PDB file of C-alpha atoms in Angstrom:
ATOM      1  CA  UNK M   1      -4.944 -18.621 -12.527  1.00  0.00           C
ATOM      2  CA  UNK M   2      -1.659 -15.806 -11.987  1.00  0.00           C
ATOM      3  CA  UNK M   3      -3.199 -13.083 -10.071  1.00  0.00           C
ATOM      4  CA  UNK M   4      -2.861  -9.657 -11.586  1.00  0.00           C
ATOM      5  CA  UNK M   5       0.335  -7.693 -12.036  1.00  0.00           C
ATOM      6  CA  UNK M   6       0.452  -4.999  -9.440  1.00  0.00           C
ATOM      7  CA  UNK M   7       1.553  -1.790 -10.763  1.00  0.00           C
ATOM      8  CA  UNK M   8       2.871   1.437  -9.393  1.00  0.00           C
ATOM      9  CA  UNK M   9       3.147   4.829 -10.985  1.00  0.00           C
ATOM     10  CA  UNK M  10       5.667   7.614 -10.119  1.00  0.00           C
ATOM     11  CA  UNK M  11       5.703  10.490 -11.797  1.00  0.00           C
ATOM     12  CA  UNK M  12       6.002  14.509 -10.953  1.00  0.00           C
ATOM     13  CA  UNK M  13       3.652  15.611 -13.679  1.00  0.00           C
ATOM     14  CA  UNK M  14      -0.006  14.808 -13.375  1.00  0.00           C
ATOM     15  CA  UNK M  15      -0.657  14.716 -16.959  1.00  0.00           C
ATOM     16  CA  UNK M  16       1.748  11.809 -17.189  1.00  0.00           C
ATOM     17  CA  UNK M  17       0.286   9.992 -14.744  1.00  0.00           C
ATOM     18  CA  UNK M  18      -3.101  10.296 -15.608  1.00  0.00           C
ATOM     19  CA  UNK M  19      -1.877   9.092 -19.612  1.00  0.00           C
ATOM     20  CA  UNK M  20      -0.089   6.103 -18.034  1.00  0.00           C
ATOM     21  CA  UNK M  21      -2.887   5.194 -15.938  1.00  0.00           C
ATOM     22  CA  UNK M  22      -5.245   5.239 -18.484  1.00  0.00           C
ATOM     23  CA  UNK M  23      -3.587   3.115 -20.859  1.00  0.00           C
ATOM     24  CA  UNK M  24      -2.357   0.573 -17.592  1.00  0.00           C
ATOM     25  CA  UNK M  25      -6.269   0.225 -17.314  1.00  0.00           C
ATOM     26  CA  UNK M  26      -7.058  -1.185 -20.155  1.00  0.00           C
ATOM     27  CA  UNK M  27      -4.929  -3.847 -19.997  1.00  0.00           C
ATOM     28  CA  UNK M  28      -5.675  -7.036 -18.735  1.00  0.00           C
ATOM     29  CA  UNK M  29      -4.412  -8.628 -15.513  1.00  0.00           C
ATOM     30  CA  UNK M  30      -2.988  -4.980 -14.196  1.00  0.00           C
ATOM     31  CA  UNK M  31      -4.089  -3.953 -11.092  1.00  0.00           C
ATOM     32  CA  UNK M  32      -2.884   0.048 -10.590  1.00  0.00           C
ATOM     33  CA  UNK M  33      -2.541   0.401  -6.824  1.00  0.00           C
ATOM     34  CA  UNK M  34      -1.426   3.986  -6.028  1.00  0.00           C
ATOM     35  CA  UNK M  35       0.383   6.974  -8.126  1.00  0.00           C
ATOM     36  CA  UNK M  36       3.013   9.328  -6.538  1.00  0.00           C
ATOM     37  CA  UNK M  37       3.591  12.346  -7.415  1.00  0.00           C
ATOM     38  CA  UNK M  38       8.112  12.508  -6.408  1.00  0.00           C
ATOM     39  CA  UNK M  39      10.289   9.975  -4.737  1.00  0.00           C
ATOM     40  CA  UNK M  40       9.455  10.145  -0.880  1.00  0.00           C
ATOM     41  CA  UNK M  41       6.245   8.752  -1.638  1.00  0.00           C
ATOM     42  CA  UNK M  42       6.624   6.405  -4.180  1.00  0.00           C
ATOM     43  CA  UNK M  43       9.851   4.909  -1.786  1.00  0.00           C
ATOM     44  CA  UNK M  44       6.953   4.682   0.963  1.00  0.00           C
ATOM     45  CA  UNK M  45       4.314   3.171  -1.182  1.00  0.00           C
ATOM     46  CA  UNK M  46       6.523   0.848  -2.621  1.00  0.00           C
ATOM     47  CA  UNK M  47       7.755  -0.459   1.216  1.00  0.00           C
ATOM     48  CA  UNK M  48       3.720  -0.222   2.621  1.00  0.00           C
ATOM     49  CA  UNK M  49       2.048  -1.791  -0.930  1.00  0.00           C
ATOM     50  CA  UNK M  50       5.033  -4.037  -2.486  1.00  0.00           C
ATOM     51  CA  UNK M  51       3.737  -3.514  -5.769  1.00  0.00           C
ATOM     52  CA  UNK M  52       5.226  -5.990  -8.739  1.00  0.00           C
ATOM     53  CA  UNK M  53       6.349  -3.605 -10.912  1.00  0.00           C
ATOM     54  CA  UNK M  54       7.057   0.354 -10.613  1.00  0.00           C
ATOM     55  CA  UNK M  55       6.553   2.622 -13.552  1.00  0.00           C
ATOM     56  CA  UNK M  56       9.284   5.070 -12.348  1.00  0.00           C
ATOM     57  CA  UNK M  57       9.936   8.460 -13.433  1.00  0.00           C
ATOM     58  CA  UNK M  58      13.702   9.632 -13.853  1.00  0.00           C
ATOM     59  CA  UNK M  59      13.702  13.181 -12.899  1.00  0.00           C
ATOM     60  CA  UNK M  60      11.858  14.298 -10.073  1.00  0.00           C
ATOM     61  CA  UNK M  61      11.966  17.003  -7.352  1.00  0.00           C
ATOM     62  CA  UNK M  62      14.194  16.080  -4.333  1.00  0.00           C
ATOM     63  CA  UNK M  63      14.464  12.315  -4.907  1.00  0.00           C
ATOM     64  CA  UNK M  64      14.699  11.165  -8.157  1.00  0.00           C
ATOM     65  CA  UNK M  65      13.646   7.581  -9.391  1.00  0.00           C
ATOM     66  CA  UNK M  66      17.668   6.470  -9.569  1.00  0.00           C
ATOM     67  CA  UNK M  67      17.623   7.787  -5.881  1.00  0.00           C
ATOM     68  CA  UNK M  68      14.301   5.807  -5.075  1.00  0.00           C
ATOM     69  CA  UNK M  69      15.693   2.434  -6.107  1.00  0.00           C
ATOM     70  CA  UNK M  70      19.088   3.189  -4.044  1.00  0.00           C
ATOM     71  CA  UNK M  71      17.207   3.464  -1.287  1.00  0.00           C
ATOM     72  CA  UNK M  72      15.705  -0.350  -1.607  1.00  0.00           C
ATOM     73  CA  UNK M  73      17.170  -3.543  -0.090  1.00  0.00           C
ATOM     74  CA  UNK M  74      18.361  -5.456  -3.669  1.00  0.00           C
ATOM     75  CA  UNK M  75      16.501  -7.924  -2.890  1.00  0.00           C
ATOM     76  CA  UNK M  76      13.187  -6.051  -2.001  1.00  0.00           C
ATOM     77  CA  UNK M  77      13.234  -4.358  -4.825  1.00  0.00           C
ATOM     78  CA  UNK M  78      10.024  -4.608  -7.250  1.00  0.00           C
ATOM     79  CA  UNK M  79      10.271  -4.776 -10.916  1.00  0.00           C
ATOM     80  CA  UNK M  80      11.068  -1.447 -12.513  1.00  0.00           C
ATOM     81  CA  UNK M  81      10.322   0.623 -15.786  1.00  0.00           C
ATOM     82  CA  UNK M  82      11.677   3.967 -16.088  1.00  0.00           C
ATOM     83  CA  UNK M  83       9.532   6.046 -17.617  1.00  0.00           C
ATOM     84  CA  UNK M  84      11.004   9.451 -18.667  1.00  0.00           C
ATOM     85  CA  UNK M  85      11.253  12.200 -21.457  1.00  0.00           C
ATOM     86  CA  UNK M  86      15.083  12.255 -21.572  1.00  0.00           C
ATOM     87  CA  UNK M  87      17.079   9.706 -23.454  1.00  0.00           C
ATOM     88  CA  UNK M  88      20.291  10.048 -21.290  1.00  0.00           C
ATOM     89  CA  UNK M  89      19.507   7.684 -18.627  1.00  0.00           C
ATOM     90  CA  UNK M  90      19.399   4.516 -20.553  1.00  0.00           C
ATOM     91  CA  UNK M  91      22.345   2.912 -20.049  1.00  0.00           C
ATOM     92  CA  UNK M  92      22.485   3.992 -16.496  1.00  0.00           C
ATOM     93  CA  UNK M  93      18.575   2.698 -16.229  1.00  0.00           C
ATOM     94  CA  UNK M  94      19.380  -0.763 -17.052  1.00  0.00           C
ATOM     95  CA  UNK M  95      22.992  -1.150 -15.407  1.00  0.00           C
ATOM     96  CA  UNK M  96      20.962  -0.854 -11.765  1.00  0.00           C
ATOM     97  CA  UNK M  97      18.871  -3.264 -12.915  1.00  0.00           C
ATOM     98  CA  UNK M  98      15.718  -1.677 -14.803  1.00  0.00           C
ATOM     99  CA  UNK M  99      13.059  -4.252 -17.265  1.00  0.00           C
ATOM    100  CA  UNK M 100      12.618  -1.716 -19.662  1.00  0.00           C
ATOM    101  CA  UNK M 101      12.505   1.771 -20.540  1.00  0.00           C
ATOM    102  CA  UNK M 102       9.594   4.044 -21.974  1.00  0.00           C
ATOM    103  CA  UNK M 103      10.709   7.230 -23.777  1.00  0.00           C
ATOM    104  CA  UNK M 104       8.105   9.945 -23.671  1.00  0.00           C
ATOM    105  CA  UNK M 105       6.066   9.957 -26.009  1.00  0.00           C
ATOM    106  CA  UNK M 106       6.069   6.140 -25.778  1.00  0.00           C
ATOM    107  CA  UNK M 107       2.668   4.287 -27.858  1.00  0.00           C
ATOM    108  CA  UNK M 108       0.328   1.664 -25.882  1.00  0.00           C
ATOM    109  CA  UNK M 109       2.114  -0.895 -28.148  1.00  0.00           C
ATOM    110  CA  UNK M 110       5.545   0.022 -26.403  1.00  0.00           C
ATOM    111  CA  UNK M 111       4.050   0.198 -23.201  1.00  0.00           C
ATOM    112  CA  UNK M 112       2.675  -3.719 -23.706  1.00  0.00           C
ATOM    113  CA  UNK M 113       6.351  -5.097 -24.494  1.00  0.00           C
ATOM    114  CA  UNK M 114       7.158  -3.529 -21.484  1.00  0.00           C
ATOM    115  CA  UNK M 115       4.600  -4.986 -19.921  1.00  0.00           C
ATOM    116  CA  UNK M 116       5.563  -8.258 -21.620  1.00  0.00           C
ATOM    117  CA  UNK M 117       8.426  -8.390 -20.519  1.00  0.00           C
ATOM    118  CA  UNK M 118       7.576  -7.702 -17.006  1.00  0.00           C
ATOM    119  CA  UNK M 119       5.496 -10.324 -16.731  1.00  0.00           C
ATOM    120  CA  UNK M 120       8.227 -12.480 -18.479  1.00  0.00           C
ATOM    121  CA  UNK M 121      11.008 -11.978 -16.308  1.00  0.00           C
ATOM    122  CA  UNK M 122       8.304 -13.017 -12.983  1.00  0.00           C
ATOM    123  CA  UNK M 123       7.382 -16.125 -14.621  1.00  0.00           C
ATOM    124  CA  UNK M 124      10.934 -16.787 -14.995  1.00  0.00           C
ATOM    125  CA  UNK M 125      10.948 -16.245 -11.043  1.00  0.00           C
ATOM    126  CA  UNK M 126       8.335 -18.277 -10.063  1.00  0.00           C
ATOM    127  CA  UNK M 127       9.777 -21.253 -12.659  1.00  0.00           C
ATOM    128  CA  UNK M 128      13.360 -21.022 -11.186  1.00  0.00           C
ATOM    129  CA  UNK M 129      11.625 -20.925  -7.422  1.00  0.00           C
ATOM    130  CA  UNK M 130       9.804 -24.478  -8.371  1.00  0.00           C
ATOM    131  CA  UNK M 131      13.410 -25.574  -9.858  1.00  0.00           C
ATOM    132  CA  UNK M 132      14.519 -24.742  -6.664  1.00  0.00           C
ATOM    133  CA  UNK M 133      11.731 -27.188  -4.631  1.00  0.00           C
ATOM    134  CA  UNK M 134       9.437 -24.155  -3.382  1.00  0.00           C
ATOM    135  CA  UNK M 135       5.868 -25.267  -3.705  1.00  0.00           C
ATOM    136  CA  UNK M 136       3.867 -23.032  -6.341  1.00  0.00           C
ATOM    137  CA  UNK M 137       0.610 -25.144  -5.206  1.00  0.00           C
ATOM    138  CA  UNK M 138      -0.645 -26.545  -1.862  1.00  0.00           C
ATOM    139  CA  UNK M 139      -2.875 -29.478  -1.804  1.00  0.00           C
ATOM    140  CA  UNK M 140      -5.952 -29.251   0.616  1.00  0.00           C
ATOM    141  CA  UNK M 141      -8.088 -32.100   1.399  1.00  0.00           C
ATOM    142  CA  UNK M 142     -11.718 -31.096   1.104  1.00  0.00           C
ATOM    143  CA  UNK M 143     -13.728 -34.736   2.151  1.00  0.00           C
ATOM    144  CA  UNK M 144     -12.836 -37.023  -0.781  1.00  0.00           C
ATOM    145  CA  UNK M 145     -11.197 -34.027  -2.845  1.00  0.00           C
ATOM    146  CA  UNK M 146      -7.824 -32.616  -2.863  1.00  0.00           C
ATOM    147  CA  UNK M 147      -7.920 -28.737  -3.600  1.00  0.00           C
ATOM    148  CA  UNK M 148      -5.307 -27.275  -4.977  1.00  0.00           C
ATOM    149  CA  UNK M 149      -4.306 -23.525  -3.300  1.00  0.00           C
ATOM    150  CA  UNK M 150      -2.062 -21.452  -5.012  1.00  0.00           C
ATOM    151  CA  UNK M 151       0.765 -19.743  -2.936  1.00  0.00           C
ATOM    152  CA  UNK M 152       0.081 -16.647  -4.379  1.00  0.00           C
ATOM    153  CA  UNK M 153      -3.264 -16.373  -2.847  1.00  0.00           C
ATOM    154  CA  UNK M 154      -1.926 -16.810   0.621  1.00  0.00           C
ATOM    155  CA  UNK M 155      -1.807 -13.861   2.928  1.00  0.00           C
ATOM    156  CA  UNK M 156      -0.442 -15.689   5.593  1.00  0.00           C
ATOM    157  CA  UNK M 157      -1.074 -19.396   7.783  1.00  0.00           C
ATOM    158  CA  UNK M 158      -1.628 -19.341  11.091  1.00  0.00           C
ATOM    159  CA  UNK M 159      -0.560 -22.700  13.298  1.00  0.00           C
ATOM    160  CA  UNK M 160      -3.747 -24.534  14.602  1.00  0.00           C
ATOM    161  CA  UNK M 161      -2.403 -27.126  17.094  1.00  0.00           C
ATOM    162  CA  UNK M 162      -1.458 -30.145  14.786  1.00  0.00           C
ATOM    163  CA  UNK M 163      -2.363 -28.097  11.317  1.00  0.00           C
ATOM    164  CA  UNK M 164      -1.771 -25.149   9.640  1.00  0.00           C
ATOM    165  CA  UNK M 165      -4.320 -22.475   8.629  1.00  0.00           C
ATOM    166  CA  UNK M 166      -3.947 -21.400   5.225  1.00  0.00           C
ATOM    167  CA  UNK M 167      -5.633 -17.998   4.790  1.00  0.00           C
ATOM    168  CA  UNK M 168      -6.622 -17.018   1.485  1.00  0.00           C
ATOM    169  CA  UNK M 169      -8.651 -13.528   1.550  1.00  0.00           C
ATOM    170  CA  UNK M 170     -11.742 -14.627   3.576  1.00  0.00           C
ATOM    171  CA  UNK M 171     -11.346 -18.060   3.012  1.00  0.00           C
ATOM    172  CA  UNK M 172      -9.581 -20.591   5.471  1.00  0.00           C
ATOM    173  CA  UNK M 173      -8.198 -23.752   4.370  1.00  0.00           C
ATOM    174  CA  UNK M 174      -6.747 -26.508   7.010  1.00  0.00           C
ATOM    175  CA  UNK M 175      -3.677 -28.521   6.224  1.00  0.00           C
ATOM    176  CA  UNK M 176      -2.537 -30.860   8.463  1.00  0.00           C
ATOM    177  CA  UNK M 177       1.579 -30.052   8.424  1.00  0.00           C
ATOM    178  CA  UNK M 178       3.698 -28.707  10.544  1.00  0.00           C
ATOM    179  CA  UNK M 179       5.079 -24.853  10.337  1.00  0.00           C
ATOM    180  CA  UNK M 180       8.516 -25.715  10.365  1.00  0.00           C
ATOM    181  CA  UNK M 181       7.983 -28.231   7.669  1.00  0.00           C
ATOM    182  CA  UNK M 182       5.832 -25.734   5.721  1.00  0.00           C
ATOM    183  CA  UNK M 183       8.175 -23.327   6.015  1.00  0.00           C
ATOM    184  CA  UNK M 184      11.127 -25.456   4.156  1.00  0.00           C
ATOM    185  CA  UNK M 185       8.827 -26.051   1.510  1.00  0.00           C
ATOM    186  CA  UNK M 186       7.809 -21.805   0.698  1.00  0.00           C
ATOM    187  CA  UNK M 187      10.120 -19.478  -1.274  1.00  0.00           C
ATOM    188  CA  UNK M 188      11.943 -17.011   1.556  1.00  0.00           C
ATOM    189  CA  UNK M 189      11.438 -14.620  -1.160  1.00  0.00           C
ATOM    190  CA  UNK M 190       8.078 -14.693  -1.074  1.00  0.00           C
ATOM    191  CA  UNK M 191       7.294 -15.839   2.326  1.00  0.00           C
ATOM    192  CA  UNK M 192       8.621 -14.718   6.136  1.00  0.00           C
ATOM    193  CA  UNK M 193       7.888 -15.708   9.378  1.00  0.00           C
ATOM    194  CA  UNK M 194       7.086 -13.250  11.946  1.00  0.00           C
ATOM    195  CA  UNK M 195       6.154 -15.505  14.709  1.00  0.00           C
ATOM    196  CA  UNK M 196       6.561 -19.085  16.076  1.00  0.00           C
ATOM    197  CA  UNK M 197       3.162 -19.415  14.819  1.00  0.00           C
ATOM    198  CA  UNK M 198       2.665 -17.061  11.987  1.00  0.00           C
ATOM    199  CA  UNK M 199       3.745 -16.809   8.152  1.00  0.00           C
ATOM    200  CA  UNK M 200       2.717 -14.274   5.843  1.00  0.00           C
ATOM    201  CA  UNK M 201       3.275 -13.813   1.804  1.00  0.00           C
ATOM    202  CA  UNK M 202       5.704 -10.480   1.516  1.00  0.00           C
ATOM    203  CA  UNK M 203       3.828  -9.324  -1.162  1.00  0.00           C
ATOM    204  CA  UNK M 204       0.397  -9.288   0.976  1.00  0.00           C
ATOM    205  CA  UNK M 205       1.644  -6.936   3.280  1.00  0.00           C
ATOM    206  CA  UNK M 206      -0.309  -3.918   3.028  1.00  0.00           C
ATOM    207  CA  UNK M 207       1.177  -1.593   6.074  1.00  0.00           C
ATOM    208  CA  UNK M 208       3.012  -1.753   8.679  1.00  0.00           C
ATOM    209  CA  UNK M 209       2.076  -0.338  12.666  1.00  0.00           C
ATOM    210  CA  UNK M 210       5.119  -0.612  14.975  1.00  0.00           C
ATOM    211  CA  UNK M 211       4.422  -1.856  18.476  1.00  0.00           C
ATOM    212  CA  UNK M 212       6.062  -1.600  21.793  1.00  0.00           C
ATOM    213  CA  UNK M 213       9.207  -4.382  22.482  1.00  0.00           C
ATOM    214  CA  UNK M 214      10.429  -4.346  18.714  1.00  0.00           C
ATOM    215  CA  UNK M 215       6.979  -5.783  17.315  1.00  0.00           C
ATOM    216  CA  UNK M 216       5.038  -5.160  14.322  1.00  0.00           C
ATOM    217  CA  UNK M 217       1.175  -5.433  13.311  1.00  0.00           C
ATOM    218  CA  UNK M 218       0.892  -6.265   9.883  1.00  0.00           C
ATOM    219  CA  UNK M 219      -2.369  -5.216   7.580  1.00  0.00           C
ATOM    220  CA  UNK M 220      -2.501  -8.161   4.794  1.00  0.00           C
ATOM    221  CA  UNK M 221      -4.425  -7.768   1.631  1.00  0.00           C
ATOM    222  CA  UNK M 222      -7.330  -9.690   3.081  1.00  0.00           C
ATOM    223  CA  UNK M 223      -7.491  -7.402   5.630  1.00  0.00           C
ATOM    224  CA  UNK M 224      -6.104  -9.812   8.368  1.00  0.00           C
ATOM    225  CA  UNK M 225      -4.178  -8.191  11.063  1.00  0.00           C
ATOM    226  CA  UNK M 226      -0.798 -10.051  12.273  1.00  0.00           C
ATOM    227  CA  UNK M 227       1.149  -9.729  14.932  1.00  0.00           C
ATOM    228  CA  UNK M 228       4.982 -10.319  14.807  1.00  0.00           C
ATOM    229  CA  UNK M 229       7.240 -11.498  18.039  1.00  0.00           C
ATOM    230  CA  UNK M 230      10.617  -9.802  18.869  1.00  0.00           C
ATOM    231  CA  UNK M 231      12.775 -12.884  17.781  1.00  0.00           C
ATOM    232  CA  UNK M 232      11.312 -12.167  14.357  1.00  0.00           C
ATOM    233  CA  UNK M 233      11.835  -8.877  14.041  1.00  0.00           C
ATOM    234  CA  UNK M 234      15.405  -9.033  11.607  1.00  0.00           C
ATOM    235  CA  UNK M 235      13.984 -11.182   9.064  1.00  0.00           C
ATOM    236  CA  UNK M 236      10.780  -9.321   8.813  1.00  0.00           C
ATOM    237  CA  UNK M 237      12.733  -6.160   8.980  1.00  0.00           C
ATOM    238  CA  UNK M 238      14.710  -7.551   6.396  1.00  0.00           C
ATOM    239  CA  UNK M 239      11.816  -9.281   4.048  1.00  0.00           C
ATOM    240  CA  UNK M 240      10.303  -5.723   3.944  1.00  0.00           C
ATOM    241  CA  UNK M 241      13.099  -3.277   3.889  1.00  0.00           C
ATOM    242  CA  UNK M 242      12.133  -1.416   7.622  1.00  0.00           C
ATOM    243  CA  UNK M 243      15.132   0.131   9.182  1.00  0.00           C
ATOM    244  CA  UNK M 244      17.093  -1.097  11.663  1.00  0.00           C
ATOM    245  CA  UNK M 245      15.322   1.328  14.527  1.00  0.00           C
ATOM    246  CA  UNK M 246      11.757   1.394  13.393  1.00  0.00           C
TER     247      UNK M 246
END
């Protein structure tokens, strides 16, 4: 089963967020984390939450939504929908890279072919990442079973002398592989190491606490805590857009 779509909302005018909100909610399978009210705080939500998708306002006080996206790694970057009451932007909207984009007043039936096509272009992701040889499923021997974990699920595996710990919210699941061999098999766009014996799911990264000697403690969505090592501190910098210095 896909987990829900994780949604963001950016807009400067309360009313507009509130509208958007309400009609996000009664959708199925959405899952609003946060709104923001200007671009500072959506660009920090979007780094601490990793939402899938950002409904993004155009115009906005200080930083604007074109500003907010130039201010993401490419690659980091979450699904976006510009939502906005001028008409101007278009072009520029979907030259950086946008899914779609809502015109105020936009209907609930406009907002759902965005929506469709948000969740489109990810299962276009996730089919070229099994094209590619990423796993989409684990198998888990469970006494004479096999169960099957999706990777989505995962907020991060843990090494356990000759297994792997597969932790999926509160649950724990042991697999008897190795981390580098895991590893090769997970999508490094959905998956980074942060330690010789720790992996976590970029998406289930809920904040970020820097500690002394260039390490990081991660909060996951399960509400794990993680600890990164110095050696992995470019690739997690890089997996989660943190600058250089942080």
């Amino acid at each position: 089963m896909n987990r829900a779509l994780r949604a963001l909302v950016v807009d400067d005018e309360a009313l507009s967020r509130a509208r958007l909100r309400r009609l996000l909610g009664r959708e199925p399978g959405v899952e609003v984390l946060e709104e923001c009210a200007d671009g500072d705080a959506a660009l920090a939500a979007i780094r601490r939450l990793q939402p899938d998708v950002v409904f993004l306002d155009v115009r906005m006080p200080a930083l604007g939504g074109f500003g907010v996206l130039g201010a993401l790694l490419p690659e980091r970057r979450p699904q976006v929908v510009f939502v906005t009451a001028y008409a101007d932007h278009a072009l520029r909207a979907f030259e950086v890279g946008a899914v779609d984009y809502l015109l105020k007043p936009y209907s609930a039936e406009r907002l759902q072919a965005a929506l469709a096509r948000v969740r489109g272009l990810r299962a276009a992701g996730r089919a070229q990442a099994a094209a590619d040889g990423y796993a989409q499923r684990l198998a888990v021997p469970v006494g004479p079973r096999l169960q099957l974990v999706e990777v989505d699920a995962i907020d991060c595996i843990l090494a356990r002398a000759n297994y792997v710990e597969l932790c999926v919210g509160e649950r724990r699941h042991l697999l008897r592989e190795t981390m580098a061999a895991l590893e090769r098999r997970l999508d490094p766009q959905r998956f980074v190491r942060i330690h010789r014996s720790r992996i976590v799911r970029i998406e289930a990264v809920r904040d970020v606490e820097t500690l002394e000697e260039g390490r990081y403690l991660l909060r996951l969505a399960g509400g794990l805590r993680v600890a990164s090592s110095t050696g992995y501190r470019p690739r997690l910098q890089a997996a989660l857009g943190l600058r250089g210095g942080g």
